[in-house]
Structures are given as C-alpha cells and as structure tokens.
Short mmCIF file of C-alpha atoms in Angstrom, two decimals:
data_model
loop_
_atom_site.label_atom_id
_atom_site.label_comp_id
_atom_site.label_asym_id
_atom_site.label_seq_id
_atom_site.Cartn_x
_atom_site.Cartn_y
_atom_site.Cartn_z
CA MET G 39 -48.02 -12.81 60.01
CA GLY G 40 -46.82 -11.58 63.34
CA SER G 41 -46.66 -13.49 66.58
CA SER G 42 -49.05 -16.25 67.44
CA PRO G 43 -52.21 -15.51 69.46
CA ASN G 44 -51.72 -16.10 73.13
CA SER G 45 -55.18 -15.45 74.65
CA LYS G 46 -56.32 -18.01 77.18
CA PRO G 47 -59.67 -19.73 76.18
CA LYS G 48 -62.66 -18.21 77.88
CA ILE G 49 -64.21 -21.25 79.79
CA ILE G 50 -67.40 -21.27 81.74
CA ARG G 51 -68.27 -24.26 83.79
CA GLY G 52 -71.64 -25.55 85.13
CA SER G 53 -73.03 -28.54 86.80
CA ALA G 54 -73.13 -32.03 85.43
CA GLY G 55 -70.03 -31.53 83.37
CA TYR G 56 -71.29 -28.54 81.28
CA VAL G 57 -68.43 -26.65 79.72
CA LEU G 58 -69.08 -23.43 77.63
CA GLU G 59 -66.19 -22.42 75.37
CA ASP G 60 -67.21 -18.82 75.27
CA VAL G 61 -66.10 -16.04 72.86
CA PRO G 62 -64.48 -12.84 73.87
CA HIS G 63 -66.56 -9.79 74.49
CA LEU G 64 -65.56 -6.11 74.26
CA SER G 65 -66.47 -5.57 77.89
CA ASP G 66 -63.72 -8.05 78.84
CA TYR G 67 -61.04 -5.49 78.19
CA ILE G 68 -62.96 -2.20 77.97
CA PRO G 69 -64.54 -1.21 81.28
CA GLU G 70 -67.91 0.59 81.54
CA LEU G 71 -68.96 0.27 77.94
CA PRO G 72 -72.41 1.94 77.33
CA ILE G 73 -75.19 -0.54 76.60
CA TYR G 74 -78.20 0.21 74.27
CA SER G 75 -81.63 -1.38 73.57
CA ASN G 76 -81.62 -3.44 70.38
CA PRO G 77 -83.38 -1.53 67.56
CA LEU G 78 -84.88 -4.91 66.36
CA GLN G 79 -87.42 -4.58 69.19
CA ASP G 80 -89.08 -1.82 67.14
CA ASN G 81 -88.63 -3.54 63.76
CA PRO G 82 -92.04 -4.62 62.36
CA ALA G 83 -90.41 -7.56 60.49
CA TYR G 84 -89.56 -9.17 63.80
CA SER G 85 -92.55 -8.28 65.86
CA VAL G 86 -94.30 -11.60 64.97
CA VAL G 87 -91.47 -13.68 66.35
CA LYS G 88 -91.99 -15.04 69.84
CA GLN G 89 -88.93 -14.87 72.08
CA TYR G 90 -86.81 -13.49 69.22
CA PHE G 91 -83.94 -12.51 71.37
CA VAL G 92 -81.53 -15.20 72.34
CA HIS G 93 -81.35 -15.91 76.07
CA VAL G 94 -77.99 -15.16 77.71
CA ASP G 95 -77.43 -18.76 78.73
CA ASP G 96 -78.44 -20.43 75.39
CA SER G 97 -75.67 -22.61 74.05
CA VAL G 98 -75.12 -25.32 71.40
CA PRO G 99 -73.43 -28.66 72.22
CA GLU G 100 -70.31 -29.64 70.28
CA LYS G 101 -71.47 -33.31 70.51
CA ILE G 102 -75.07 -34.58 70.43
CA ILE G 103 -74.58 -38.27 70.58
CA ALA G 104 -74.61 -39.37 74.20
CA ASN G 105 -75.74 -42.09 76.63
CA LYS G 106 -77.29 -41.95 80.05
CA ASP G 107 -73.94 -41.61 81.82
CA SER G 108 -72.40 -39.05 79.51
CA PRO G 109 -71.38 -35.66 80.98
CA ARG G 110 -73.04 -32.63 79.23
CA GLY G 111 -69.72 -31.80 77.53
CA ILE G 112 -68.42 -28.85 75.62
CA HIS G 113 -70.87 -26.07 74.33
CA PHE G 114 -70.69 -22.87 72.18
CA ARG G 115 -72.64 -19.78 72.64
CA ARG G 116 -75.73 -19.79 70.50
CA ALA G 117 -75.88 -17.19 67.78
CA GLY G 118 -78.65 -14.60 67.29
CA PRO G 119 -79.84 -11.17 68.30
CA ARG G 120 -79.40 -10.00 71.97
CA GLN G 121 -81.87 -7.76 73.80
CA LYS G 122 -78.92 -5.26 74.49
CA VAL G 123 -76.35 -4.10 72.11
CA TYR G 124 -73.00 -2.36 72.54
CA PHE G 125 -73.09 -0.16 69.32
CA GLU G 126 -75.40 2.61 68.32
CA SER G 127 -76.37 2.41 64.65
CA ASP G 128 -74.85 5.87 63.78
CA GLU G 129 -71.52 5.10 65.35
CA VAL G 130 -70.92 1.84 63.44
CA GLN G 131 -68.36 1.93 60.60
CA ALA G 132 -68.16 -1.68 59.33
CA ALA G 133 -65.60 -3.26 56.87
CA ILE G 134 -65.96 -6.48 54.96
CA VAL G 135 -62.94 -8.26 53.37
CA THR G 136 -62.65 -11.60 51.39
CA CYS G 137 -59.47 -13.51 51.34
CA GLY G 138 -58.11 -16.71 49.79
CA GLY G 139 -59.43 -18.75 46.87
CA LEU G 140 -62.82 -18.26 45.27
CA CYS G 141 -65.84 -20.18 46.55
CA PRO G 142 -69.53 -20.19 45.65
CA GLY G 143 -71.52 -17.94 48.07
CA LEU G 144 -68.93 -15.24 48.68
CA ASN G 145 -71.07 -12.55 47.12
CA THR G 146 -74.10 -13.83 48.98
CA VAL G 147 -72.41 -13.48 52.38
CA ILE G 148 -71.26 -9.95 51.45
CA ARG G 149 -74.87 -9.09 50.42
CA GLU G 150 -76.26 -10.49 53.70
CA LEU G 151 -73.74 -8.62 55.83
CA VAL G 152 -74.56 -5.32 54.18
CA CYS G 153 -78.32 -5.77 54.17
CA GLY G 154 -78.39 -7.16 57.71
CA LEU G 155 -76.44 -4.17 59.05
CA TYR G 156 -78.53 -1.82 57.08
CA HIS G 157 -82.09 -3.14 57.45
CA MET G 158 -81.83 -4.84 60.94
CA TYR G 159 -79.72 -2.23 62.77
CA GLY G 160 -79.85 0.86 60.62
CA VAL G 161 -76.14 0.87 59.97
CA LYS G 162 -75.38 3.16 56.89
CA LYS G 163 -71.58 3.08 56.74
CA VAL G 164 -70.19 -0.17 55.35
CA LEU G 165 -66.83 -0.39 53.46
CA GLY G 166 -65.69 -3.22 51.35
CA ILE G 167 -61.89 -3.81 51.37
CA SER G 168 -60.63 -4.62 47.92
CA GLY G 169 -58.08 -7.38 47.22
CA GLY G 170 -57.94 -9.23 50.56
CA TYR G 171 -55.88 -8.39 53.59
CA LYS G 172 -53.36 -6.11 51.75
CA GLY G 173 -56.32 -3.89 50.80
CA PHE G 174 -56.38 -2.56 54.29
CA TYR G 175 -53.09 -0.81 53.94
CA ALA G 176 -53.35 -0.18 50.18
CA HIS G 177 -56.32 2.03 50.92
CA ASN G 178 -58.53 0.26 48.42
CA THR G 179 -62.10 0.51 49.48
CA ILE G 180 -65.62 0.26 47.98
CA PRO G 181 -68.65 1.75 49.64
CA LEU G 182 -71.42 -0.82 50.10
CA THR G 183 -75.14 -0.27 50.27
CA PRO G 184 -78.21 -2.55 49.84
CA LYS G 185 -78.59 -1.02 46.36
CA THR G 186 -74.97 -1.76 45.24
CA VAL G 187 -75.07 -5.38 46.53
CA ASN G 188 -78.77 -6.03 45.56
CA ASP G 189 -78.13 -8.73 42.92
CA ILE G 190 -74.49 -9.74 43.53
CA HIS G 191 -75.57 -13.17 44.83
CA LYS G 192 -76.45 -14.14 41.23
CA ARG G 193 -72.81 -13.90 40.34
CA GLY G 194 -69.79 -16.05 41.14
CA GLY G 195 -66.56 -14.84 42.68
CA THR G 196 -66.39 -11.79 44.95
CA ILE G 197 -67.18 -8.11 44.03
CA LEU G 198 -64.45 -7.18 46.53
CA GLY G 199 -61.66 -9.22 44.90
CA SER G 200 -59.42 -11.58 46.89
CA SER G 201 -55.84 -12.45 47.26
CA ARG G 202 -53.62 -14.91 49.27
CA GLY G 203 -51.12 -13.71 51.77
CA GLY G 204 -50.39 -10.02 52.28
CA HIS G 205 -51.13 -10.08 55.93
CA ASP G 206 -49.35 -7.53 58.12
CA THR G 207 -51.10 -7.40 61.45
CA THR G 208 -49.73 -4.05 62.58
CA LYS G 209 -50.40 -2.32 59.28
CA ILE G 210 -53.97 -3.73 59.16
CA VAL G 211 -54.88 -2.69 62.60
CA ASP G 212 -53.26 0.76 62.07
CA SER G 213 -55.58 1.14 59.00
CA ILE G 214 -58.56 -0.02 61.00
CA GLN G 215 -57.84 2.51 63.65
CA ASP G 216 -57.11 5.36 61.24
CA ARG G 217 -60.29 4.87 59.31
CA GLY G 218 -62.46 4.73 62.38
CA ILE G 219 -63.59 1.15 61.65
CA ASN G 220 -65.21 -0.58 64.63
CA GLN G 221 -66.70 -3.76 63.09
CA VAL G 222 -64.54 -6.00 60.76
CA TYR G 223 -66.04 -8.98 58.98
CA ILE G 224 -63.42 -11.38 57.54
CA ILE G 225 -64.44 -14.00 55.13
CA GLY G 226 -61.85 -16.75 54.42
CA GLY G 227 -60.42 -20.18 55.15
CA ASP G 228 -58.27 -21.45 58.05
CA GLY G 229 -55.27 -19.27 57.17
CA THR G 230 -57.58 -16.20 56.92
CA GLN G 231 -59.05 -17.08 60.29
CA ARG G 232 -55.59 -17.31 61.83
CA GLY G 233 -54.90 -13.90 60.52
CA ALA G 234 -58.28 -12.67 61.94
CA TYR G 235 -57.28 -14.04 65.33
CA ARG G 236 -54.02 -12.03 65.21
CA ILE G 237 -55.93 -8.86 64.27
CA PHE G 238 -58.33 -9.47 67.22
CA GLU G 239 -55.34 -9.91 69.59
CA GLU G 240 -53.71 -6.69 68.48
CA ILE G 241 -57.04 -4.77 68.73
CA LYS G 242 -57.45 -6.12 72.17
CA LYS G 243 -53.90 -5.21 73.07
CA ARG G 244 -54.57 -1.49 72.07
CA GLY G 245 -57.96 -1.53 73.97
CA LEU G 246 -59.96 -0.57 70.84
CA LYS G 247 -63.78 -0.82 70.63
CA VAL G 248 -63.65 -3.02 67.45
CA ALA G 249 -65.44 -6.24 66.96
CA VAL G 250 -63.61 -8.74 64.80
CA VAL G 251 -65.88 -11.50 63.30
CA GLY G 252 -64.81 -14.39 61.09
CA ILE G 253 -66.98 -16.25 58.53
CA PRO G 254 -65.43 -19.49 57.56
CA LYS G 255 -64.92 -20.10 53.85
CA THR G 256 -63.45 -23.27 52.40
CA ILE G 257 -64.84 -25.12 49.46
CA ASP G 258 -63.04 -28.29 50.71
CA ASN G 259 -65.15 -28.25 53.95
CA ASP G 260 -61.95 -28.80 55.99
CA ILE G 261 -62.66 -26.32 58.88
CA PRO G 262 -63.18 -28.09 62.14
CA VAL G 263 -66.22 -27.87 64.58
CA ILE G 264 -68.75 -26.54 62.03
CA ASP G 265 -71.15 -28.85 60.27
CA LYS G 266 -70.11 -27.63 56.82
CA SER G 267 -68.78 -24.63 55.03
CA PHE G 268 -70.80 -22.47 52.66
CA GLY G 269 -70.22 -23.40 49.01
CA PHE G 270 -69.76 -27.05 49.79
CA ASP G 271 -73.27 -28.12 48.58
CA THR G 272 -72.81 -26.18 45.42
CA ALA G 273 -69.36 -27.72 44.80
CA VAL G 274 -70.79 -31.23 45.26
CA GLU G 275 -73.73 -30.42 42.85
CA GLU G 276 -71.40 -29.06 40.21
CA ALA G 277 -68.98 -31.93 40.67
CA GLN G 278 -71.70 -34.28 39.64
CA ARG G 279 -71.89 -32.65 36.33
CA ALA G 280 -68.26 -33.44 35.62
CA ILE G 281 -68.78 -37.05 36.82
CA ASN G 282 -71.78 -37.46 34.70
CA ALA G 283 -69.82 -36.19 31.64
CA ALA G 284 -66.89 -38.62 32.42
CA HIS G 285 -69.49 -41.46 32.72
CA VAL G 286 -70.93 -40.68 29.30
CA GLU G 287 -67.56 -40.62 27.70
CA ALA G 288 -66.41 -43.82 29.36
CA GLU G 289 -69.55 -45.92 28.46
CA SER G 290 -69.65 -44.68 24.94
CA VAL G 291 -66.44 -46.65 24.03
CA GLU G 292 -65.05 -50.04 24.64
CA ASN G 293 -62.95 -50.11 27.83
CA GLY G 294 -63.58 -46.44 28.48
CA ILE G 295 -62.14 -44.84 31.61
CA GLY G 296 -63.26 -41.47 32.89
CA VAL G 297 -61.04 -39.70 35.39
CA VAL G 298 -62.31 -36.70 37.28
CA LYS G 299 -60.08 -34.56 39.60
CA LEU G 300 -61.93 -32.71 42.26
CA MET G 301 -60.95 -30.19 45.03
CA GLY G 302 -59.64 -31.54 48.25
CA ARG G 303 -56.12 -30.53 49.20
CA TYR G 304 -56.15 -32.26 52.59
CA SER G 305 -59.72 -33.47 52.90
CA GLY G 306 -61.70 -35.65 50.48
CA PHE G 307 -65.23 -34.46 51.40
CA ILE G 308 -66.19 -33.13 47.96
CA ALA G 309 -64.95 -36.31 46.28
CA MET G 310 -66.69 -38.60 48.86
CA TYR G 311 -70.10 -36.83 48.74
CA ALA G 312 -70.09 -36.33 44.96
CA THR G 313 -69.32 -39.97 44.58
CA LEU G 314 -72.14 -41.02 46.93
CA ALA G 315 -74.58 -38.61 45.20
CA SER G 316 -73.70 -39.70 41.54
CA ARG G 317 -73.77 -43.49 41.88
CA ASP G 318 -71.71 -43.66 38.67
CA VAL G 319 -68.34 -43.80 40.30
CA ASP G 320 -66.31 -47.06 40.46
CA LEU G 321 -63.33 -45.75 42.47
CA CYS G 322 -62.97 -42.66 44.71
CA LEU G 323 -59.48 -41.77 45.92
CA ILE G 324 -58.99 -39.12 48.71
CA PRO G 325 -55.96 -37.79 50.66
CA GLU G 326 -57.01 -39.56 53.95
CA THR G 327 -56.38 -43.05 52.68
CA PRO G 328 -53.36 -44.11 50.73
CA PHE G 329 -53.50 -46.29 47.69
CA TYR G 330 -51.07 -48.33 45.55
CA LEU G 331 -50.97 -49.25 41.89
CA GLU G 332 -49.32 -52.55 41.42
CA GLY G 333 -49.74 -55.94 42.89
CA PRO G 334 -52.60 -57.87 44.30
CA GLY G 335 -55.27 -55.53 45.59
CA GLY G 336 -53.86 -52.61 43.74
CA LEU G 337 -55.48 -50.06 41.52
CA TYR G 338 -54.39 -51.72 38.25
CA GLU G 339 -55.89 -55.04 39.22
CA PHE G 340 -59.17 -53.45 40.39
CA ALA G 341 -59.36 -51.40 37.09
CA GLU G 342 -58.79 -54.53 34.97
CA ARG G 343 -61.46 -56.49 36.86
CA ARG G 344 -63.98 -53.62 36.62
CA LEU G 345 -63.44 -53.05 32.88
CA LYS G 346 -63.94 -56.89 32.26
CA GLU G 347 -67.21 -56.69 34.40
CA ASN G 348 -68.73 -53.50 33.04
CA GLY G 349 -66.81 -52.44 29.98
CA HIS G 350 -66.11 -49.02 31.43
CA MET G 351 -65.32 -47.25 34.69
CA VAL G 352 -65.18 -43.71 36.34
CA ILE G 353 -62.38 -42.68 38.73
CA VAL G 354 -62.86 -39.69 41.10
CA ILE G 355 -59.64 -38.40 42.74
CA ALA G 356 -59.30 -35.48 45.10
CA GLU G 357 -56.37 -33.17 44.32
CA GLY G 358 -54.43 -34.09 47.49
CA ALA G 359 -54.72 -37.88 47.04
CA GLY G 360 -51.64 -40.00 46.26
CA GLN G 361 -49.27 -37.01 46.55
CA GLU G 362 -46.57 -39.26 48.08
CA LEU G 363 -46.64 -41.25 44.88
CA VAL G 364 -46.62 -38.30 42.64
CA THR G 365 -43.88 -36.16 44.07
CA GLU G 366 -40.64 -36.48 42.28
CA SER G 367 -38.47 -34.79 44.87
CA ILE G 368 -38.46 -33.88 48.62
CA GLN G 369 -37.98 -30.31 47.63
CA ALA G 370 -41.24 -30.24 45.70
CA MET G 371 -43.06 -31.50 48.72
CA HIS G 372 -42.33 -28.42 50.75
CA LYS G 373 -43.15 -25.67 48.28
CA GLN G 374 -45.98 -23.46 49.44
CA ASP G 375 -48.26 -20.75 48.02
CA ALA G 376 -48.69 -17.31 49.55
CA SER G 377 -51.27 -18.59 52.09
CA GLY G 378 -48.91 -21.41 53.32
CA ASN G 379 -50.62 -24.19 51.48
CA LYS G 380 -48.57 -26.95 50.12
CA LEU G 381 -48.26 -26.75 46.35
CA LEU G 382 -49.55 -30.01 44.96
CA GLN G 383 -48.55 -31.98 41.81
CA ASP G 384 -51.47 -32.63 39.28
CA VAL G 385 -52.44 -36.12 40.51
CA GLY G 386 -55.26 -36.26 37.90
CA LEU G 387 -52.86 -35.98 35.01
CA TRP G 388 -50.40 -38.38 36.73
CA ILE G 389 -52.84 -41.14 37.40
CA SER G 390 -54.29 -40.79 33.90
CA GLN G 391 -50.85 -41.26 32.33
CA LYS G 392 -50.04 -44.15 34.77
CA MET G 393 -53.22 -45.94 33.74
CA LYS G 394 -52.41 -45.51 29.94
CA ASP G 395 -48.86 -46.68 30.37
CA HIS G 396 -49.98 -49.72 32.31
CA PHE G 397 -52.49 -50.87 29.80
CA ALA G 398 -50.21 -50.12 26.88
CA LYS G 399 -47.55 -52.30 28.54
CA GLN G 400 -49.94 -55.22 29.21
CA LYS G 401 -51.18 -55.29 25.58
CA THR G 402 -54.13 -57.42 26.66
CA MET G 403 -56.76 -54.66 26.86
CA GLY G 404 -56.74 -51.42 24.95
CA ILE G 405 -58.38 -48.45 26.82
CA THR G 406 -59.75 -44.96 25.90
CA LEU G 407 -59.20 -42.54 28.88
CA LYS G 408 -60.74 -39.14 29.23
CA TYR G 409 -59.63 -36.72 31.96
CA ILE G 410 -61.75 -33.90 33.34
CA ASP G 411 -60.59 -31.20 35.76
CA PRO G 412 -63.58 -28.95 36.58
CA THR G 413 -61.94 -27.21 39.50
CA TYR G 414 -62.05 -23.69 38.46
CA MET G 415 -65.54 -24.01 36.90
CA ILE G 416 -66.85 -25.26 40.22
CA ARG G 417 -65.13 -22.45 42.25
CA ALA G 418 -66.55 -19.68 39.93
CA VAL G 419 -70.24 -20.60 39.85
CA PRO G 420 -72.90 -18.75 41.96
CA SER G 421 -74.11 -20.64 45.04
CA ASN G 422 -77.18 -22.81 44.85
CA ALA G 423 -80.41 -22.41 46.89
CA SER G 424 -79.14 -24.49 49.82
CA ASP G 425 -75.90 -22.37 50.12
CA ASN G 426 -77.76 -19.18 49.60
CA VAL G 427 -79.96 -19.87 52.64
CA TYR G 428 -76.82 -20.89 54.63
CA CYS G 429 -74.92 -17.86 53.70
CA THR G 430 -77.89 -15.67 54.78
CA LEU G 431 -77.82 -17.27 58.25
CA LEU G 432 -74.05 -16.92 58.57
CA GLY G 433 -74.10 -13.24 57.58
CA GLN G 434 -77.06 -12.32 59.89
CA SER G 435 -75.57 -14.27 62.68
CA ALA G 436 -72.29 -12.53 62.31
CA VAL G 437 -73.98 -9.01 62.50
CA HIS G 438 -76.02 -10.09 65.52
CA GLY G 439 -72.83 -11.10 67.31
CA ALA G 440 -70.82 -7.99 66.45
CA MET G 441 -73.67 -5.63 67.46
CA ALA G 442 -73.98 -7.49 70.80
CA GLY G 443 -70.30 -6.76 71.51
CA TYR G 444 -68.93 -10.17 70.93
CA SER G 445 -65.49 -10.35 69.11
CA GLY G 446 -62.78 -12.78 68.31
CA PHE G 447 -65.25 -15.38 67.03
CA THR G 448 -66.41 -17.26 63.88
CA SER G 449 -69.98 -17.63 62.93
CA GLY G 450 -70.86 -21.26 62.06
CA LEU G 451 -73.34 -24.04 62.07
CA VAL G 452 -72.98 -26.76 64.79
CA HIS G 453 -75.51 -29.57 64.54
CA GLY G 454 -77.90 -27.44 62.60
CA ARG G 455 -77.80 -24.50 64.96
CA GLN G 456 -75.98 -21.22 64.45
CA ALA G 457 -73.18 -20.73 67.01
CA TYR G 458 -70.32 -18.40 67.88
CA ILE G 459 -67.09 -20.36 68.00
CA PRO G 460 -63.80 -19.00 69.38
CA PHE G 461 -61.17 -18.40 66.82
CA ASN G 462 -58.77 -20.85 68.49
CA ARG G 463 -61.11 -23.79 67.99
CA ILE G 464 -61.51 -22.93 64.27
CA THR G 465 -57.76 -22.74 63.69
CA GLU G 466 -56.51 -25.57 65.85
CA GLY G 467 -56.57 -28.32 63.04
CA GLN G 468 -58.36 -29.45 59.96
CA ASN G 469 -61.51 -31.43 59.40
CA THR G 470 -60.80 -34.56 57.46
CA VAL G 471 -62.67 -37.72 56.37
CA VAL G 472 -62.55 -40.48 59.03
CA ILE G 473 -61.95 -43.53 57.05
CA THR G 474 -63.11 -45.61 60.02
CA ASP G 475 -66.44 -43.88 60.06
CA ARG G 476 -69.77 -44.98 58.66
CA MET G 477 -69.73 -42.57 55.73
CA TRP G 478 -66.61 -43.90 54.23
CA ALA G 479 -68.02 -47.39 54.73
CA ARG G 480 -71.16 -46.34 52.81
CA LEU G 481 -68.97 -45.15 49.98
CA LEU G 482 -67.01 -48.40 49.84
CA SER G 483 -70.28 -50.31 49.84
CA SER G 484 -71.53 -48.00 47.02
CA THR G 485 -68.52 -48.34 44.71
CA ASN G 486 -67.48 -51.77 45.68
CA GLN G 487 -63.83 -50.56 45.51
CA PRO G 488 -61.07 -52.17 47.60
CA SER G 489 -60.06 -50.64 50.84
CA PHE G 490 -56.41 -50.36 49.78
CA LEU G 491 -55.18 -49.92 53.25
CA ILE G 492 -56.71 -53.24 54.34
CA ALA G 493 -55.56 -55.06 51.22
CA LYS G 494 -52.02 -53.84 51.59
CA THR G 495 -51.98 -54.84 55.29
CA ALA G 496 -53.24 -58.25 54.44
CA ILE G 497 -50.48 -58.68 51.73
CA GLU G 498 -47.86 -57.55 54.12
CA GLU G 499 -49.13 -59.96 56.80
CA ASN G 500 -49.20 -62.86 54.46
CA LYS G 501 -45.72 -62.12 53.27
CA LYS G 502 -44.59 -61.94 56.88
CA GLU G 503 -46.16 -65.34 57.68
CA GLU G 504 -44.55 -66.89 54.67
CA GLU G 505 -41.18 -65.63 55.77
CA GLU G 506 -41.64 -66.93 59.26
CA SER G 507 -42.79 -70.30 57.92
CA PHE G 508 -39.72 -70.43 55.63
CA ASN G 509 -37.41 -69.64 58.57
CA LEU G 510 -38.92 -72.47 60.69
#
C-alpha cells in the first residue's frame, strides 16, 4: 500500500472558536493555475436557482447540538458549485473506479458522476476503470457516456467490476499520468479511501494537476463523520424482508426460533435499525456489546423465558457479534482478507447450533430453529428511492468539488448538508453504535431484551459481595 500519508491538516481558524477543517486545493501546490468561469452560469437548468453558487465561506458544522456557552467548533467546507473553476471542459479526462465489496447504489453513483460531468460541465471524456485499483495498471478501461450509463441504476452491483486489494500507489499514479487523467473519482470503503489518500499524496508530490475525490461506500455505515453511507437505507429495508420471513417461520410452529444474520463486521447499525423498523425482533446482538450464553441474565435464560411467554422468538445478529465466543484459536482471529479486514467465523450458524444443543440437553422444551443469512441478497439489489436520491447528491457534489480545484477529499452528508471532508478524517477510525446512547436504549426498550453487559456486571458484583461477606 505504500507509505502512510503525512500531509498536515489544513486548518482555518475564525472568531468565537470557529475551526474549518479544510480540504486541499490544487492551487496549494501548483502556482498560478488558470481560473475559468463556471459553465453552469449559462446552463438553463440552473438559471432559476437563486444564489446557486456556494459562497466561499460557507461551511457545515460537525456538531449541531450546542448550548449558549459552546464554542462554534469544527466545520467542513460546504459542497456545491463554485463561481470559478480550475478545469476547462475540453481538458478534463476523468476516471471512475469502484473497489471493495458490493453495495446498493454503486451504479447510481457511477451514473450521476458521468451525467454530472457531461450535462453540467460539458465533459465528454470519462473512463471507467475495470476491476478495482488493479485495473489502473492492468489497462482495463470502459468508455462511459450518458447513453451507456442511462439505466444502470436499475441494476445491482457495479458495471465496472470491483476487487479487494491490488493497490500499488506508484503504479496507479504512473497510469494516471500516462493516460492524461486529471480527475479521479474513487468509490469505496475505509480501506479504499486510505488508498485514495495515498494516491493524492503521490500526485501532490509529483506536482500533477489531478483532482482526487473519494465517495464513501460501506453498507455497514461504519465510516465516521458522515450521517450515513449510501446503500444503508436499502440494506435496512431488505433486511426487514429476512426478519419477516424468520418471524413467519418462528410463529408457525411451537417454540419456533428464527435467527437472522445481517451485515456488520465492526458496527451493528444495520441490525439495530432493522430491528427498530421491524418490531418483530426479540433479541438483537451487535459487535459493540458483548453477550454471554449461560447463567442468570444470559441468552439461554432469556430465550427460555421469551418462548414460554410468546411461544416463539426472533434473533437478529450482526456478523461481527460474539466473535470472541466463536473463535476457536488465536490464529483464526488474525486472518485477514485482501482489504485487511478480519476474517470472521459464521456467528449465525454458531449461535443456531448452540441454541439447538442447549435445548436438546435441557429436554424440557423442544424447539424448531430456522437460520436465514440474506447477506449477499441484500448487497446485490439495486438501491431504493431514498438511496438513489442520496447517490445523486454525492455524485454531483463530487463533480462540483473536482471542477472547483479541490482534491484529497471525500464527498459526504453531514447533518443533512453535503460537505467536503478531508481524507484523514474519514480514515481515522470507524463509526460504531454507542451503546450508552439513546438509540440503543430505544432498541432495548423495543425488544425488552436484557443488557447483557449490565446483567453480567451485576452478577460479578453480587459474587464479589458474597465472597467479601464470607471472608468477614
């Protein structure tokens, strides 16, 4: 992957504690760049919009909850078209690449990038890089026009193909330079965005007039700063179909249990939101909070009680939950895929078998358990209406930013506003469910499931008190 990026954050400070975490601009390292009028000023589609061009000082706050004594805090540059641009339409040669796993909306983003470049700025030369990052130096390209991408948003997957790994910064930038590409749009998750950051650093080091723009893609919604990633709404909607199927199966037999495994390697957002949306789930397990099986307050005890009360139950479990219980060896915990993601054991199969074994051993209650894993069905569907709109905004905002000369940034939604976020903020960590937050409390209230963490702590404290009493 090459050396780690070492650019210092571009910080602009104002009065009353205002801090703008700005994104790099081509003029930061290329002096005396020519500036042109934005062709949108003559576009009849935008003539009806008042103050269409974004003001140079417009920004979006990272946090919107404040009190009267709060400083103004950190902001990001607001996305949108600028009055002046740094590329002429005829000189632009753009490239689009998709990396990592599939996600609903990938084709919609590709479509909007192509159509935005073509219809808003008159850019005619757009290449699709086939097969992820390695497509740059494998010389696999697809010419993209509004006609060729016209209906791709109706299909799942990505017309460009995708792959994990295959990132060689030097080779990629060599290819960009050799082909005369001067705008690169990179669609992918946190690993992909880290790769994009390195590509930007190498381009800056060589002094090339090339805008590098990231569009964050993760079905798990685990990229920080942004409100949500595209495809998330679709994933939650599709997950409900699996939950509904599990519920029908479970309530149709005596002591029926439906287990649904959903995406969520490190973050349980899909499981949490799908649970809240469906209202048919009795137990939701996510990576952010541990659980245990045996003893008072454990999963087995809760399952027995819920089956006695309702005669059936539905369990939703994120793929990253309970991995410390599943893993059979330390070596297995450290295996990774080509993108550097930890390879996980199938927790859905594991917990299903554990439940079967427990009730078979107890011999007091026979169960019928059905296990559903809709992971690849969810990833492969086209995006829904909500995600299609979001993908449109992401794609158009990315194009506006690149044409305005910004580079080394990710286009994303922050508190309902499109913003340009520096790569370093997107790649500095992962967004996870905060189990001390109100949303998780709402889920616990909805399912009436135990907070295993609290129960386990209480058991340990009671045991400690008993030991102390005995010693006295």
